[in-house]
Amino acid sequence: MHSRISDDTVSMALPGSTGHAPLPESASNGLKIVIVGGFGVGKTTMVQSVSEIRPLSTEETMTQAGVGIDDASFVRHKTTTTVAFDFGRISLDEQMVLYLFGAPGQERFWFLWDRLFSGTLGAVVLVDTNRLSDSWYALDRLEHHGTPFIVARNNFTEPQHSLEEVREALDLPPEVPMIDCDARERDSSKAVLVALARYLYSLSANGAAGESPA
C-alpha cells in the first residue's frame, strides 16, 4: 500500500479547499493518517486547514471542570478542546482517498489513541517547543505500534531552538524526518503531508529492495 502513495500524488491532490467535495463513486482505497501531539498544539487546526471537506470536529467548550486537569497555561487563548477526534478527507485520485484523524491531546483521552492507530498508514507528531514533554507519550505509542511517523514543529510563534536541538531533546533517530510548519496555513500543512508521504514511500521502496527473491 505504501508504494502507491508518493509526495507528487499528495501534492497534486491538494487544490484549494472547497468545503464540500463529494466522494467519487470510484473511490475504493482508503488510506489513514493520524495527527497526534499534546494538548492545544494545533492538531484540529491542521486538519481544518488541509481537508477538502468541512471537517468533523468534536470540539467542546472548555469549562471549570477541566481546571487542574488540562494544563492550558501555554494556550491561554484556547476556549475549546477535542474530546474524541477530528476527521478530514483528501481525495488523492479517483481511487485513493486520504482520511485524516486528529487525536485528542489531553491525557484523560489517551485511551482512544490505540484504536485510532489501528490501520494507520503513518502519523504526524505535532510538537510545541514550549512543551516538548507533551509529545513523549505520542512517540512512545507510535513506536509501540510500529507506526511510521514524522515530527512537525508547529510555529504559532517564532521558534527559539533549532530543529536539531528539538531532535536531540526528543531523542529522535536521525532517519525520522522533522519539518517546520504553521498549522494555520494550508500550504504549510500540505507540506507536512507531502513530507510524510515521501518518508512512507522511501520506507516502502527500501523494504522492497531488501526483500529476498522468491
PDB file of C-alpha atoms in Angstrom:
ATOM      1  CA  MET A   1       0.000   0.000   0.000  1.00  0.00           C
ATOM      2  CA  HIS A   2       2.798   2.405   0.849  1.00  0.00           C
ATOM      3  CA  SER A   3       4.260   2.199  -2.639  1.00  0.00           C
ATOM      4  CA  ARG A   4       1.089   3.623  -4.168  1.00  0.00           C
ATOM      5  CA  ILE A   5       1.372   6.967  -2.415  1.00  0.00           C
ATOM      6  CA  SER A   6       4.111   9.476  -3.170  1.00  0.00           C
ATOM      7  CA  ASP A   7       4.803  13.137  -2.437  1.00  0.00           C
ATOM      8  CA  ASP A   8       3.775  14.020  -6.004  1.00  0.00           C
ATOM      9  CA  THR A   9       0.454  12.228  -5.511  1.00  0.00           C
ATOM     10  CA  VAL A  10      -0.328  14.211  -2.376  1.00  0.00           C
ATOM     11  CA  SER A  11       0.945  17.495  -3.812  1.00  0.00           C
ATOM     12  CA  MET A  12      -1.247  17.293  -6.921  1.00  0.00           C
ATOM     13  CA  ALA A  13      -4.261  16.214  -4.888  1.00  0.00           C
ATOM     14  CA  LEU A  14      -4.378  19.313  -2.689  1.00  0.00           C
ATOM     15  CA  PRO A  15      -6.043  22.150  -4.567  1.00  0.00           C
ATOM     16  CA  GLY A  16      -7.830  24.974  -2.797  1.00  0.00           C
ATOM     17  CA  SER A  17     -10.360  23.752  -0.255  1.00  0.00           C
ATOM     18  CA  THR A  18     -13.982  23.918  -1.354  1.00  0.00           C
ATOM     19  CA  GLY A  19     -15.593  22.873   1.907  1.00  0.00           C
ATOM     20  CA  HIS A  20     -17.783  20.424   0.001  1.00  0.00           C
ATOM     21  CA  ALA A  21     -16.277  17.714  -2.197  1.00  0.00           C
ATOM     22  CA  PRO A  22     -18.400  14.619  -2.877  1.00  0.00           C
ATOM     23  CA  LEU A  23     -16.526  11.330  -2.554  1.00  0.00           C
ATOM     24  CA  PRO A  24     -16.057   9.829  -6.053  1.00  0.00           C
ATOM     25  CA  GLU A  25     -18.073   6.657  -6.655  1.00  0.00           C
ATOM     26  CA  SER A  26     -14.879   5.084  -7.976  1.00  0.00           C
ATOM     27  CA  ALA A  27     -13.082   5.533  -4.629  1.00  0.00           C
ATOM     28  CA  SER A  28     -12.004   2.085  -3.479  1.00  0.00           C
ATOM     29  CA  ASN A  29      -8.857   2.513  -1.400  1.00  0.00           C
ATOM     30  CA  GLY A  30      -8.864   4.438   1.877  1.00  0.00           C
ATOM     31  CA  LEU A  31      -5.567   5.492   3.446  1.00  0.00           C
ATOM     32  CA  LYS A  32      -5.499   6.590   7.084  1.00  0.00           C
ATOM     33  CA  ILE A  33      -3.212   9.233   8.608  1.00  0.00           C
ATOM     34  CA  VAL A  34      -3.279  10.239  12.287  1.00  0.00           C
ATOM     35  CA  ILE A  35      -2.106  13.591  13.672  1.00  0.00           C
ATOM     36  CA  VAL A  36      -1.075  13.344  17.326  1.00  0.00           C
ATOM     37  CA  GLY A  37       0.535  15.571  19.896  1.00  0.00           C
ATOM     38  CA  GLY A  38      -0.017  17.373  23.154  1.00  0.00           C
ATOM     39  CA  PHE A  39      -2.972  19.432  24.308  1.00  0.00           C
ATOM     40  CA  GLY A  40      -3.501  22.613  22.287  1.00  0.00           C
ATOM     41  CA  VAL A  41      -0.596  22.003  19.901  1.00  0.00           C
ATOM     42  CA  GLY A  42      -2.639  22.616  16.727  1.00  0.00           C
ATOM     43  CA  LYS A  43      -3.952  19.210  15.586  1.00  0.00           C
ATOM     44  CA  THR A  44      -7.518  20.412  14.997  1.00  0.00           C
ATOM     45  CA  THR A  45      -6.179  23.482  13.198  1.00  0.00           C
ATOM     46  CA  MET A  46      -4.074  21.349  10.850  1.00  0.00           C
ATOM     47  CA  VAL A  47      -6.988  19.059   9.926  1.00  0.00           C
ATOM     48  CA  GLN A  48      -9.199  22.080   9.285  1.00  0.00           C
ATOM     49  CA  SER A  49      -6.591  23.841   7.145  1.00  0.00           C
ATOM     50  CA  VAL A  50      -5.942  20.971   4.749  1.00  0.00           C
ATOM     51  CA  SER A  51      -9.184  18.966   4.493  1.00  0.00           C
ATOM     52  CA  GLU A  52     -11.152  19.177   1.221  1.00  0.00           C
ATOM     53  CA  ILE A  53     -14.415  18.871   3.174  1.00  0.00           C
ATOM     54  CA  ARG A  54     -15.716  20.662   6.211  1.00  0.00           C
ATOM     55  CA  PRO A  55     -14.019  18.589   8.928  1.00  0.00           C
ATOM     56  CA  LEU A  56     -15.928  16.625  11.512  1.00  0.00           C
ATOM     57  CA  SER A  57     -14.858  18.109  14.820  1.00  0.00           C
ATOM     58  CA  THR A  58     -15.619  17.096  18.386  1.00  0.00           C
ATOM     59  CA  GLU A  59     -14.521  20.421  19.857  1.00  0.00           C
ATOM     60  CA  GLU A  60     -16.285  21.322  23.090  1.00  0.00           C
ATOM     61  CA  THR A  61     -16.097  24.499  25.159  1.00  0.00           C
ATOM     62  CA  MET A  62     -13.590  24.283  27.985  1.00  0.00           C
ATOM     63  CA  THR A  63     -15.226  24.682  31.386  1.00  0.00           C
ATOM     64  CA  GLN A  64     -14.207  24.928  35.013  1.00  0.00           C
ATOM     65  CA  ALA A  65     -14.415  21.119  35.182  1.00  0.00           C
ATOM     66  CA  GLY A  66     -11.118  20.953  33.298  1.00  0.00           C
ATOM     67  CA  VAL A  67      -9.265  23.281  35.671  1.00  0.00           C
ATOM     68  CA  GLY A  68      -6.419  21.386  37.303  1.00  0.00           C
ATOM     69  CA  ILE A  69      -6.778  18.561  34.756  1.00  0.00           C
ATOM     70  CA  ASP A  70      -5.997  20.186  31.400  1.00  0.00           C
ATOM     71  CA  ASP A  71      -2.938  22.455  31.588  1.00  0.00           C
ATOM     72  CA  ALA A  72      -3.880  25.485  29.477  1.00  0.00           C
ATOM     73  CA  SER A  73      -1.135  27.743  30.846  1.00  0.00           C
ATOM     74  CA  PHE A  74       0.651  27.817  27.480  1.00  0.00           C
ATOM     75  CA  VAL A  75      -2.545  28.190  25.428  1.00  0.00           C
ATOM     76  CA  ARG A  76      -4.472  30.839  27.329  1.00  0.00           C
ATOM     77  CA  HIS A  77      -6.359  31.871  24.176  1.00  0.00           C
ATOM     78  CA  LYS A  78      -7.778  28.349  23.805  1.00  0.00           C
ATOM     79  CA  THR A  79     -11.510  28.114  24.619  1.00  0.00           C
ATOM     80  CA  THR A  80     -12.394  24.720  23.100  1.00  0.00           C
ATOM     81  CA  THR A  81     -10.852  21.250  23.158  1.00  0.00           C
ATOM     82  CA  THR A  82     -11.186  17.989  21.226  1.00  0.00           C
ATOM     83  CA  VAL A  83     -12.971  15.303  23.244  1.00  0.00           C
ATOM     84  CA  ALA A  84     -12.916  12.429  20.715  1.00  0.00           C
ATOM     85  CA  PHE A  85     -11.154  13.112  17.408  1.00  0.00           C
ATOM     86  CA  ASP A  86     -11.131  15.384  14.370  1.00  0.00           C
ATOM     87  CA  PHE A  87     -11.760  13.971  10.914  1.00  0.00           C
ATOM     88  CA  GLY A  88     -10.921  15.323   7.463  1.00  0.00           C
ATOM     89  CA  ARG A  89     -10.566  13.954   3.941  1.00  0.00           C
ATOM     90  CA  ILE A  90      -8.394  14.420   0.841  1.00  0.00           C
ATOM     91  CA  SER A  91      -9.084  12.676  -2.485  1.00  0.00           C
ATOM     92  CA  LEU A  92      -5.707  11.708  -3.945  1.00  0.00           C
ATOM     93  CA  ASP A  93      -7.145  10.413  -7.221  1.00  0.00           C
ATOM     94  CA  GLU A  94     -10.292   8.645  -8.457  1.00  0.00           C
ATOM     95  CA  GLN A  95      -9.482   5.543  -6.399  1.00  0.00           C
ATOM     96  CA  MET A  96      -7.430   6.655  -3.394  1.00  0.00           C
ATOM     97  CA  VAL A  97      -8.760   8.748  -0.522  1.00  0.00           C
ATOM     98  CA  LEU A  98      -6.691  10.001   2.399  1.00  0.00           C
ATOM     99  CA  TYR A  99      -8.518  10.140   5.736  1.00  0.00           C
ATOM    100  CA  LEU A 100      -7.077  12.434   8.407  1.00  0.00           C
ATOM    101  CA  PHE A 101      -7.699  11.822  12.096  1.00  0.00           C
ATOM    102  CA  GLY A 102      -6.666  14.341  14.741  1.00  0.00           C
ATOM    103  CA  ALA A 103      -6.238  12.662  18.130  1.00  0.00           C
ATOM    104  CA  PRO A 104      -7.251  14.388  21.383  1.00  0.00           C
ATOM    105  CA  GLY A 105      -4.274  15.743  23.301  1.00  0.00           C
ATOM    106  CA  GLN A 106      -5.412  15.572  26.924  1.00  0.00           C
ATOM    107  CA  GLU A 107      -4.093  12.673  28.992  1.00  0.00           C
ATOM    108  CA  ARG A 108      -7.627  11.694  30.043  1.00  0.00           C
ATOM    109  CA  PHE A 109      -8.449  10.860  26.395  1.00  0.00           C
ATOM    110  CA  TRP A 110      -5.265   8.909  25.603  1.00  0.00           C
ATOM    111  CA  PHE A 111      -7.171   5.630  25.910  1.00  0.00           C
ATOM    112  CA  LEU A 112      -8.649   6.444  22.469  1.00  0.00           C
ATOM    113  CA  TRP A 113      -5.258   6.547  20.772  1.00  0.00           C
ATOM    114  CA  ASP A 114      -4.674   2.813  20.379  1.00  0.00           C
ATOM    115  CA  ARG A 115      -7.957   2.482  18.478  1.00  0.00           C
ATOM    116  CA  LEU A 116      -7.105   5.466  16.283  1.00  0.00           C
ATOM    117  CA  PHE A 117      -3.722   3.928  15.429  1.00  0.00           C
ATOM    118  CA  SER A 118      -5.347   0.723  14.163  1.00  0.00           C
ATOM    119  CA  GLY A 119      -4.937   0.512  10.380  1.00  0.00           C
ATOM    120  CA  THR A 120      -2.936   3.733  10.222  1.00  0.00           C
ATOM    121  CA  LEU A 121      -0.561   4.189   7.289  1.00  0.00           C
ATOM    122  CA  GLY A 122       1.565   6.756   9.109  1.00  0.00           C
ATOM    123  CA  ALA A 123       1.405   9.606  11.588  1.00  0.00           C
ATOM    124  CA  VAL A 124       2.385  13.214  12.124  1.00  0.00           C
ATOM    125  CA  VAL A 125       3.569  14.142  15.615  1.00  0.00           C
ATOM    126  CA  LEU A 126       2.865  17.842  16.022  1.00  0.00           C
ATOM    127  CA  VAL A 127       5.043  19.468  18.675  1.00  0.00           C
ATOM    128  CA  ASP A 128       5.230  22.775  20.519  1.00  0.00           C
ATOM    129  CA  THR A 129       8.794  23.509  21.633  1.00  0.00           C
ATOM    130  CA  ASN A 130       7.455  25.150  24.793  1.00  0.00           C
ATOM    131  CA  ARG A 131       6.001  21.775  25.828  1.00  0.00           C
ATOM    132  CA  LEU A 132       8.146  19.066  24.256  1.00  0.00           C
ATOM    133  CA  SER A 133       7.441  16.664  27.117  1.00  0.00           C
ATOM    134  CA  ASP A 134       3.798  16.554  25.979  1.00  0.00           C
ATOM    135  CA  SER A 135       4.995  14.697  22.870  1.00  0.00           C
ATOM    136  CA  TRP A 136       6.712  11.806  24.628  1.00  0.00           C
ATOM    137  CA  TYR A 137       3.576   9.718  25.066  1.00  0.00           C
ATOM    138  CA  ALA A 138       2.702  10.045  21.366  1.00  0.00           C
ATOM    139  CA  LEU A 139       6.197   8.975  20.336  1.00  0.00           C
ATOM    140  CA  ASP A 140       6.100   6.039  22.749  1.00  0.00           C
ATOM    141  CA  ARG A 141       2.728   4.752  21.490  1.00  0.00           C
ATOM    142  CA  LEU A 142       3.674   5.097  17.825  1.00  0.00           C
ATOM    143  CA  GLU A 143       6.906   3.204  18.410  1.00  0.00           C
ATOM    144  CA  HIS A 144       4.973   0.562  20.365  1.00  0.00           C
ATOM    145  CA  HIS A 145       2.605   0.065  17.418  1.00  0.00           C
ATOM    146  CA  GLY A 146       5.425   0.175  14.866  1.00  0.00           C
ATOM    147  CA  THR A 147       3.701   3.068  13.080  1.00  0.00           C
ATOM    148  CA  PRO A 148       5.972   5.203  10.852  1.00  0.00           C
ATOM    149  CA  PHE A 149       5.872   8.895  11.740  1.00  0.00           C
ATOM    150  CA  ILE A 150       7.445  12.265  11.122  1.00  0.00           C
ATOM    151  CA  VAL A 151       7.699  15.181  13.547  1.00  0.00           C
ATOM    152  CA  ALA A 152       6.378  18.625  12.636  1.00  0.00           C
ATOM    153  CA  ARG A 153       7.234  21.645  14.792  1.00  0.00           C
ATOM    154  CA  ASN A 154       4.215  23.936  14.791  1.00  0.00           C
ATOM    155  CA  ASN A 155       5.374  27.551  14.819  1.00  0.00           C
ATOM    156  CA  PHE A 156       2.479  29.678  16.027  1.00  0.00           C
ATOM    157  CA  THR A 157       5.269  31.886  17.416  1.00  0.00           C
ATOM    158  CA  GLU A 158       8.910  32.421  16.448  1.00  0.00           C
ATOM    159  CA  PRO A 159      10.902  29.228  17.248  1.00  0.00           C
ATOM    160  CA  GLN A 160      13.540  29.576  19.928  1.00  0.00           C
ATOM    161  CA  HIS A 161      15.510  26.422  19.121  1.00  0.00           C
ATOM    162  CA  SER A 162      16.894  24.745  16.020  1.00  0.00           C
ATOM    163  CA  LEU A 163      15.327  21.577  14.622  1.00  0.00           C
ATOM    164  CA  GLU A 164      18.451  19.649  15.598  1.00  0.00           C
ATOM    165  CA  GLU A 165      18.077  20.835  19.191  1.00  0.00           C
ATOM    166  CA  VAL A 166      14.464  19.666  19.143  1.00  0.00           C
ATOM    167  CA  ARG A 167      15.541  16.320  17.677  1.00  0.00           C
ATOM    168  CA  GLU A 168      18.079  15.885  20.454  1.00  0.00           C
ATOM    169  CA  ALA A 169      15.552  16.836  23.152  1.00  0.00           C
ATOM    170  CA  LEU A 170      13.074  14.266  21.795  1.00  0.00           C
ATOM    171  CA  ASP A 171      15.837  11.661  21.341  1.00  0.00           C
ATOM    172  CA  LEU A 172      14.709  11.023  17.764  1.00  0.00           C
ATOM    173  CA  PRO A 173      16.663   8.692  15.463  1.00  0.00           C
ATOM    174  CA  PRO A 174      18.351  10.527  12.570  1.00  0.00           C
ATOM    175  CA  GLU A 175      16.176   8.793   9.974  1.00  0.00           C
ATOM    176  CA  VAL A 176      12.910  10.222  11.362  1.00  0.00           C
ATOM    177  CA  PRO A 177      12.113  13.382   9.334  1.00  0.00           C
ATOM    178  CA  MET A 178      11.495  16.709  11.066  1.00  0.00           C
ATOM    179  CA  ILE A 179       9.849  19.704   9.451  1.00  0.00           C
ATOM    180  CA  ASP A 180       8.735  23.190  10.439  1.00  0.00           C
ATOM    181  CA  CYS A 181       5.146  24.220   9.810  1.00  0.00           C
ATOM    182  CA  ASP A 182       2.354  26.626  10.655  1.00  0.00           C
ATOM    183  CA  ALA A 183      -0.789  24.519  11.085  1.00  0.00           C
ATOM    184  CA  ARG A 184      -2.956  27.555  10.288  1.00  0.00           C
ATOM    185  CA  GLU A 185      -1.611  27.714   6.729  1.00  0.00           C
ATOM    186  CA  ARG A 186      -2.930  25.264   4.131  1.00  0.00           C
ATOM    187  CA  ASP A 187       0.293  25.176   2.108  1.00  0.00           C
ATOM    188  CA  SER A 188       2.332  24.585   5.251  1.00  0.00           C
ATOM    189  CA  SER A 189       0.080  21.731   6.422  1.00  0.00           C
ATOM    190  CA  LYS A 190       0.181  20.338   2.906  1.00  0.00           C
ATOM    191  CA  ALA A 191       3.999  20.327   3.051  1.00  0.00           C
ATOM    192  CA  VAL A 192       3.810  18.220   6.232  1.00  0.00           C
ATOM    193  CA  LEU A 193       1.651  15.594   4.485  1.00  0.00           C
ATOM    194  CA  VAL A 194       3.970  15.611   1.483  1.00  0.00           C
ATOM    195  CA  ALA A 195       6.946  15.024   3.816  1.00  0.00           C
ATOM    196  CA  LEU A 196       5.125  12.109   5.450  1.00  0.00           C
ATOM    197  CA  ALA A 197       4.198  10.642   2.050  1.00  0.00           C
ATOM    198  CA  ARG A 198       7.816  10.919   0.909  1.00  0.00           C
ATOM    199  CA  TYR A 199       9.000   9.162   4.079  1.00  0.00           C
ATOM    200  CA  LEU A 200       6.444   6.341   3.731  1.00  0.00           C
ATOM    201  CA  TYR A 201       7.379   5.920   0.085  1.00  0.00           C
ATOM    202  CA  SER A 202      11.080   5.677   0.940  1.00  0.00           C
ATOM    203  CA  LEU A 203      10.386   3.082   3.648  1.00  0.00           C
ATOM    204  CA  SER A 204       8.351   1.033   1.194  1.00  0.00           C
ATOM    205  CA  ALA A 205      10.998   1.302  -1.518  1.00  0.00           C
ATOM    206  CA  ASN A 206      13.774   0.339   0.878  1.00  0.00           C
ATOM    207  CA  GLY A 207      11.708  -2.572   2.171  1.00  0.00           C
ATOM    208  CA  ALA A 208      11.060  -3.836  -1.347  1.00  0.00           C
ATOM    209  CA  ALA A 209      14.734  -3.503  -2.225  1.00  0.00           C
ATOM    210  CA  GLY A 210      15.693  -5.551   0.810  1.00  0.00           C
ATOM    211  CA  GLU A 211      13.333  -8.426   0.043  1.00  0.00           C
ATOM    212  CA  SER A 212      14.954 -11.670  -0.997  1.00  0.00           C
ATOM    213  CA  PRO A 213      13.865 -13.030  -4.380  1.00  0.00           C
ATOM    214  CA  ALA A 214      11.484 -15.968  -4.181  1.00  0.00           C
TER     215      ALA A 214
END
